[in-house]
Amino acid sequence: MALNAGSLAADLANRRELAPFWLVTGSEDLLMLESADLLRRRARELGYTDRQVLELSASADWSQLPDAAASIGMFDDKKFLEVRLPSGRPGIKGNKALPEFVERPVDGVVTLFTMPRPDWQGQKAAWWQALVKAATVVECDPVERPQLPQWLAGRMRANGQTAARDVLEAFADLVEGNLLAAKQEVGKLSLLFPQGELTLEQIEASVGNCSRYTTEALVESFCTASADRTARIVDGLEAQGEPLPFLLAILTNQIRSLIKLRASFETSGNLYVKGVFATNAMKAAARRIPLKRLAAALDVCADIDRLSKGLSVRERDGDPWIELKSVCLFLARTR
């Protein structure tokens, strides 16, 4: 069974007993921490008063795991066991111990595993497959920009505050990609303006720009023709000190993928190309952006690479970040 972090509280409220195994995983640390807190709290309410935490690594002694599950406190009949794998890699011993452990639940023991989600190769491993099959999985992934206003509204609602859609969009622009900061800003607003509807002026005066952008967000923004957001993300990436060569390598690779998708779309009418993983945003871009524009963007990326290495390029601005913003806006054009 799989849940997302946003639905966990409601799910736990309806449970009169906890499943024997839980897995909190993903790439958003704040949501992982909050999800684990919710599970601990519900476990205490249901009488799991004995609690033990194990932090296991690839080199750890994994015999601790079944031993910990078997030893319940003298005055307790229920135990909440937390197993933390900070690296997400159990190692050779864990590869064997984990599947064996989740095959045999212990009466009165609930085990919570917390770890970052492994990469695609790690997810094919037998230990991961066994764990996912046996556990109730709580997915904790970043809140994407389109869903961020709604996420903020929910947090504000818990504090007795509301805001119009345009206010929430402005708030989201200031905290995109930084969910911990978003939570802190919501808390600050609850102290500054207890309850009621917040205005745009209050948000702009009180919330600092603490957004954190990724290359993936940049690609998604120009693929969806969000020109204003594209410009904002390029500025943000520059301010964050993102390495331009690394950024260019990813951007160039994505443009090449778009060229393949567009060529397939023009010749066969479909957007399937073997070996190309296409998001919905990329498919939309492949339908919208002509091959000529994509090829021109690829040429500009080659010029930006030369500029980043200190070489001069005719008819190009000496600042490679200006040229990067220009080519991304070129791809974000709707006409």
Coordinates of C-alpha atoms in Angstrom, one line a residue:
M1 CA 0.0 0.0 0.0
A2 CA 1.3 3.5 -0.9
L3 CA 0.3 6.8 0.6
N4 CA 1.7 10.3 0.1
A5 CA 2.8 12.6 2.9
G6 CA -0.3 14.9 2.4
S7 CA -2.8 12.1 3.1
L8 CA -1.0 10.4 5.9
A9 CA -2.6 12.3 8.8
A10 CA -6.1 11.5 7.6
D11 CA -5.2 7.8 7.0
L12 CA -3.7 7.4 10.5
A13 CA -6.7 9.0 12.2
N14 CA -8.9 6.3 10.7
R15 CA -6.6 3.4 11.9
R16 CA -7.3 1.6 15.1
E17 CA -4.2 -0.5 14.6
L18 CA -1.0 0.2 12.7
A19 CA 0.4 -2.1 10.0
P20 CA 3.5 -4.0 11.1
F21 CA 5.9 -2.3 8.7
W22 CA 6.1 1.3 7.4
L23 CA 8.5 2.8 5.0
V24 CA 8.9 6.6 4.8
T25 CA 11.0 7.5 1.7
G26 CA 11.5 10.1 -0.9
S27 CA 13.7 13.2 -1.5
E28 CA 11.9 15.9 0.6
D29 CA 13.5 15.9 4.0
L30 CA 10.8 18.1 5.7
L31 CA 8.0 15.8 4.6
M32 CA 9.9 12.7 5.7
L33 CA 10.5 14.2 9.2
E34 CA 6.8 15.3 9.5
S35 CA 5.6 11.9 8.3
A36 CA 7.8 10.0 10.8
D37 CA 6.5 12.4 13.6
L38 CA 2.9 11.6 12.7
L39 CA 3.6 7.9 12.9
R40 CA 5.3 8.2 16.3
R41 CA 2.5 10.2 17.7
R42 CA -0.2 7.8 16.4
A43 CA 1.8 4.9 17.8
R44 CA 1.9 6.5 21.3
E45 CA -1.8 7.0 21.1
L46 CA -2.3 3.3 20.3
G47 CA -0.2 2.2 23.2
Y48 CA 3.2 1.6 21.6
T49 CA 5.0 3.0 24.6
D50 CA 8.3 1.1 24.1
R51 CA 10.4 2.9 21.5
Q52 CA 13.8 2.0 20.1
V53 CA 15.9 3.7 17.3
L54 CA 18.4 1.9 15.2
E55 CA 20.7 3.7 12.7
L56 CA 22.0 1.1 10.3
S57 CA 24.5 1.5 7.5
A58 CA 26.1 -0.8 5.0
S59 CA 28.8 -1.8 7.5
A60 CA 26.5 -2.1 10.5
D61 CA 25.7 -5.2 12.5
W62 CA 22.3 -6.2 11.1
S63 CA 21.7 -8.9 13.7
Q64 CA 20.6 -6.0 15.9
L65 CA 17.4 -5.7 13.8
P66 CA 15.6 -9.0 14.7
D67 CA 17.1 -8.8 18.3
A68 CA 15.5 -5.3 18.8
A69 CA 12.1 -6.5 17.5
A70 CA 12.2 -9.5 19.9
S71 CA 13.0 -7.5 23.0
I72 CA 10.0 -5.6 24.4
G73 CA 10.2 -3.7 27.7
M74 CA 9.2 -5.5 30.9
F75 CA 6.2 -3.3 31.4
D76 CA 5.2 -2.9 27.8
D77 CA 3.3 -5.1 25.4
K78 CA 3.8 -3.0 22.3
K79 CA 6.9 -1.6 20.7
F80 CA 7.7 1.0 18.1
L81 CA 11.0 0.3 16.3
E82 CA 12.6 2.9 14.1
V83 CA 15.2 1.8 11.6
R84 CA 17.0 4.7 9.9
L85 CA 19.2 4.2 6.8
P86 CA 20.6 7.6 6.0
S87 CA 22.5 6.4 3.0
G88 CA 19.6 4.2 1.6
R89 CA 22.1 1.4 1.1
P90 CA 21.9 -1.6 3.5
G91 CA 25.1 -3.3 2.2
I92 CA 25.7 -7.0 1.8
K93 CA 24.5 -8.0 5.3
G94 CA 21.4 -5.8 5.0
N95 CA 20.6 -7.1 1.6
K96 CA 20.0 -10.5 3.2
A97 CA 18.7 -9.4 6.6
L98 CA 16.0 -7.0 5.4
P99 CA 13.9 -9.4 3.3
E100 CA 14.1 -12.0 6.1
F101 CA 13.0 -9.5 8.7
V102 CA 9.9 -8.3 6.8
E103 CA 8.8 -11.8 6.1
R104 CA 8.1 -12.5 9.8
P105 CA 6.2 -9.7 11.6
V106 CA 6.5 -9.8 15.4
D107 CA 3.2 -9.5 17.3
G108 CA 3.0 -6.1 19.1
V109 CA 5.9 -4.6 17.1
V110 CA 5.6 -1.8 14.5
T111 CA 8.7 -1.1 12.5
L112 CA 9.3 2.2 10.7
F113 CA 12.0 2.4 8.1
T114 CA 13.1 5.8 7.0
M115 CA 15.5 6.3 4.1
P116 CA 16.0 8.3 0.9
R117 CA 14.6 6.6 -2.2
P118 CA 17.3 4.6 -4.0
D119 CA 18.1 5.3 -7.6
W120 CA 16.4 3.3 -10.4
Q121 CA 19.0 0.6 -10.1
G122 CA 18.6 0.3 -6.4
Q123 CA 14.9 0.0 -6.7
K124 CA 15.4 -3.2 -8.7
A125 CA 17.2 -4.8 -5.8
A126 CA 15.6 -7.7 -4.0
W127 CA 15.8 -6.1 -0.6
W128 CA 14.0 -3.0 -1.8
Q129 CA 11.3 -5.0 -3.6
A130 CA 10.7 -7.1 -0.5
L131 CA 10.5 -4.0 1.7
V132 CA 8.1 -2.1 -0.5
K133 CA 5.9 -5.2 -0.8
A134 CA 5.7 -5.8 3.0
A135 CA 5.4 -2.2 4.1
T136 CA 2.9 0.6 4.0
V137 CA 4.9 3.1 1.9
V138 CA 4.7 6.9 2.5
E139 CA 6.0 8.8 -0.5
C140 CA 7.7 12.1 0.5
D141 CA 8.6 14.0 -2.7
P142 CA 9.0 17.7 -3.3
V143 CA 5.9 19.8 -3.8
E144 CA 6.0 20.9 -7.4
R145 CA 5.4 24.5 -8.3
P146 CA 1.8 24.0 -9.6
Q147 CA 0.8 22.4 -6.3
L148 CA 2.7 24.8 -4.0
P149 CA -0.1 27.4 -3.7
Q150 CA -2.5 24.7 -2.5
W151 CA 0.1 23.3 -0.1
L152 CA 0.6 26.8 1.4
A153 CA -3.1 27.4 1.6
G154 CA -3.5 24.2 3.6
R155 CA -0.8 25.2 6.1
M156 CA -2.2 28.6 6.4
R157 CA -5.7 27.3 6.9
A158 CA -4.5 25.3 10.0
N159 CA -3.5 28.7 11.5
G160 CA -6.8 30.3 10.7
Q161 CA -5.5 32.3 7.7
T162 CA -6.6 32.5 4.1
A163 CA -5.4 34.2 0.9
A164 CA -6.6 34.9 -2.6
R165 CA -5.1 32.8 -5.4
D166 CA -2.9 35.6 -6.7
V167 CA -1.5 36.1 -3.2
L168 CA -0.7 32.4 -2.9
E169 CA 1.0 32.4 -6.3
A170 CA 3.2 35.3 -5.2
F171 CA 4.0 33.5 -2.0
A172 CA 4.9 30.4 -3.9
D173 CA 7.3 32.3 -6.1
L174 CA 9.2 33.4 -3.0
V175 CA 9.6 29.9 -1.5
E176 CA 9.6 27.6 -4.5
G177 CA 12.0 24.7 -4.1
N178 CA 12.6 25.3 -0.4
L179 CA 9.8 23.6 1.6
L180 CA 11.5 24.1 5.0
A181 CA 11.6 27.8 4.4
A182 CA 8.0 27.8 3.2
K183 CA 7.0 26.1 6.5
Q184 CA 8.9 28.7 8.5
E185 CA 7.4 31.6 6.6
V186 CA 3.9 30.3 7.2
G187 CA 4.7 30.1 10.9
K188 CA 6.0 33.6 10.9
L189 CA 2.9 34.9 9.1
S190 CA 0.7 33.3 11.8
L191 CA 2.5 35.3 14.4
L192 CA 2.5 38.6 12.5
F193 CA -1.1 38.4 11.3
P194 CA -3.1 36.0 13.5
Q195 CA -6.1 34.7 11.6
G196 CA -7.9 36.4 8.7
E197 CA -7.2 36.9 5.0
L198 CA -3.7 37.9 4.1
T199 CA -3.0 40.5 1.4
L200 CA -0.4 40.7 -1.3
E201 CA 1.2 43.7 0.5
Q202 CA 1.5 41.7 3.7
I203 CA 3.2 38.8 1.9
E204 CA 5.6 41.1 0.0
A205 CA 6.5 43.0 3.2
S206 CA 7.0 39.9 5.4
V207 CA 8.3 37.0 3.3
G208 CA 11.8 37.0 2.1
N209 CA 12.9 35.4 -1.2
C210 CA 14.2 32.0 -0.1
S211 CA 13.4 30.0 -3.2
R212 CA 15.8 27.3 -4.4
Y213 CA 15.7 26.3 -8.0
T214 CA 16.9 23.2 -9.9
T215 CA 17.8 22.5 -13.5
E216 CA 14.8 20.3 -13.8
A217 CA 12.6 23.3 -12.8
L218 CA 14.2 25.3 -15.5
V219 CA 13.5 22.7 -18.2
E220 CA 9.9 22.3 -17.0
S221 CA 9.3 26.1 -17.1
F222 CA 10.4 26.6 -20.7
C223 CA 8.7 23.4 -21.8
T224 CA 5.4 24.7 -20.4
A225 CA 6.0 28.2 -22.0
S226 CA 6.2 29.9 -18.6
A227 CA 8.4 32.8 -19.7
D228 CA 8.3 34.9 -16.4
R229 CA 9.1 31.8 -14.4
T230 CA 11.9 30.8 -16.8
A231 CA 13.6 34.2 -16.4
R232 CA 13.2 34.0 -12.6
I233 CA 14.7 30.5 -12.4
V234 CA 17.7 31.5 -14.5
D235 CA 18.4 34.4 -12.2
G236 CA 17.9 32.2 -9.2
L237 CA 20.3 29.5 -10.5
E238 CA 23.0 32.2 -11.1
A239 CA 22.5 33.6 -7.6
Q240 CA 22.7 30.1 -6.1
G241 CA 26.1 29.7 -7.8
E242 CA 25.1 26.7 -9.9
P243 CA 28.0 25.5 -12.1
L244 CA 27.2 26.7 -15.6
P245 CA 29.0 23.8 -17.4
F246 CA 26.9 21.2 -15.5
L247 CA 23.7 23.2 -16.2
L248 CA 24.5 23.5 -19.9
A249 CA 25.2 19.8 -20.1
I250 CA 21.7 18.9 -18.8
L251 CA 20.1 21.6 -20.9
T252 CA 21.8 20.4 -24.1
N253 CA 20.8 16.8 -23.4
Q254 CA 17.2 17.9 -22.9
I255 CA 17.1 19.9 -26.1
R256 CA 18.5 16.9 -28.0
S257 CA 15.7 14.8 -26.5
L258 CA 13.2 17.4 -27.6
I259 CA 14.6 17.3 -31.1
K260 CA 14.1 13.5 -31.3
L261 CA 10.6 13.8 -29.9
R262 CA 9.7 16.6 -32.3
A263 CA 11.1 14.6 -35.3
S264 CA 9.0 11.6 -34.3
F265 CA 5.9 13.8 -33.9
E266 CA 6.4 15.3 -37.4
T267 CA 7.0 12.0 -39.1
S268 CA 4.6 9.6 -37.3
G269 CA 2.4 11.8 -35.2
N270 CA 3.5 10.1 -31.9
L271 CA 5.8 11.2 -29.1
Y272 CA 7.5 7.9 -28.4
V273 CA 11.2 7.5 -29.0
K274 CA 13.1 4.5 -27.7
G275 CA 15.6 5.5 -25.0
V276 CA 14.0 9.0 -24.4
F277 CA 12.2 9.5 -21.1
A278 CA 9.6 12.2 -21.8
T279 CA 7.7 14.0 -19.1
N280 CA 4.3 15.5 -19.9
A281 CA 6.0 19.0 -20.0
M282 CA 8.5 17.7 -22.6
K283 CA 5.7 16.2 -24.7
A284 CA 3.9 19.5 -24.7
A285 CA 7.1 21.3 -25.7
A286 CA 7.7 18.8 -28.6
R287 CA 4.2 19.5 -29.9
R288 CA 4.8 23.3 -29.7
I289 CA 8.4 24.0 -30.6
P290 CA 9.4 23.5 -34.3
L291 CA 12.6 21.6 -35.2
K292 CA 14.2 24.8 -36.6
R293 CA 13.9 26.6 -33.2
L294 CA 15.2 23.6 -31.3
A295 CA 18.2 23.2 -33.6
A296 CA 19.0 27.0 -33.2
A297 CA 18.8 26.7 -29.4
L298 CA 21.3 23.8 -29.5
D299 CA 23.7 26.0 -31.6
V300 CA 23.4 28.8 -29.0
C301 CA 24.1 26.3 -26.2
A302 CA 27.4 25.5 -28.0
D303 CA 28.2 29.2 -28.1
I304 CA 27.4 29.6 -24.4
D305 CA 29.7 26.7 -23.6
R306 CA 32.5 28.6 -25.4
L307 CA 31.7 31.8 -23.5
S308 CA 31.8 30.0 -20.1
K309 CA 35.3 28.9 -21.0
G310 CA 36.4 32.5 -21.5
L311 CA 36.3 32.4 -25.3
S312 CA 34.7 35.2 -27.3
V313 CA 31.8 34.5 -29.7
R314 CA 30.8 36.8 -32.4
E315 CA 27.4 38.5 -31.9
R316 CA 27.0 37.0 -28.4
D317 CA 27.0 38.9 -25.1
G318 CA 30.1 38.4 -23.1
D319 CA 28.0 37.2 -20.1
P320 CA 27.0 33.6 -20.6
W321 CA 24.2 33.8 -18.1
I322 CA 22.5 36.5 -20.2
E323 CA 22.8 34.3 -23.2
L324 CA 21.4 31.3 -21.2
K325 CA 18.4 33.4 -20.2
S326 CA 17.9 34.4 -23.8
V327 CA 17.9 30.9 -25.2
C328 CA 15.6 29.6 -22.5
L329 CA 13.1 32.4 -23.2
F330 CA 13.5 31.6 -26.9
L331 CA 12.3 28.1 -26.1
A332 CA 9.5 29.4 -23.9
R333 CA 8.0 31.4 -26.7
T334 CA 4.5 30.4 -27.7
R335 CA 4.9 31.7 -31.3

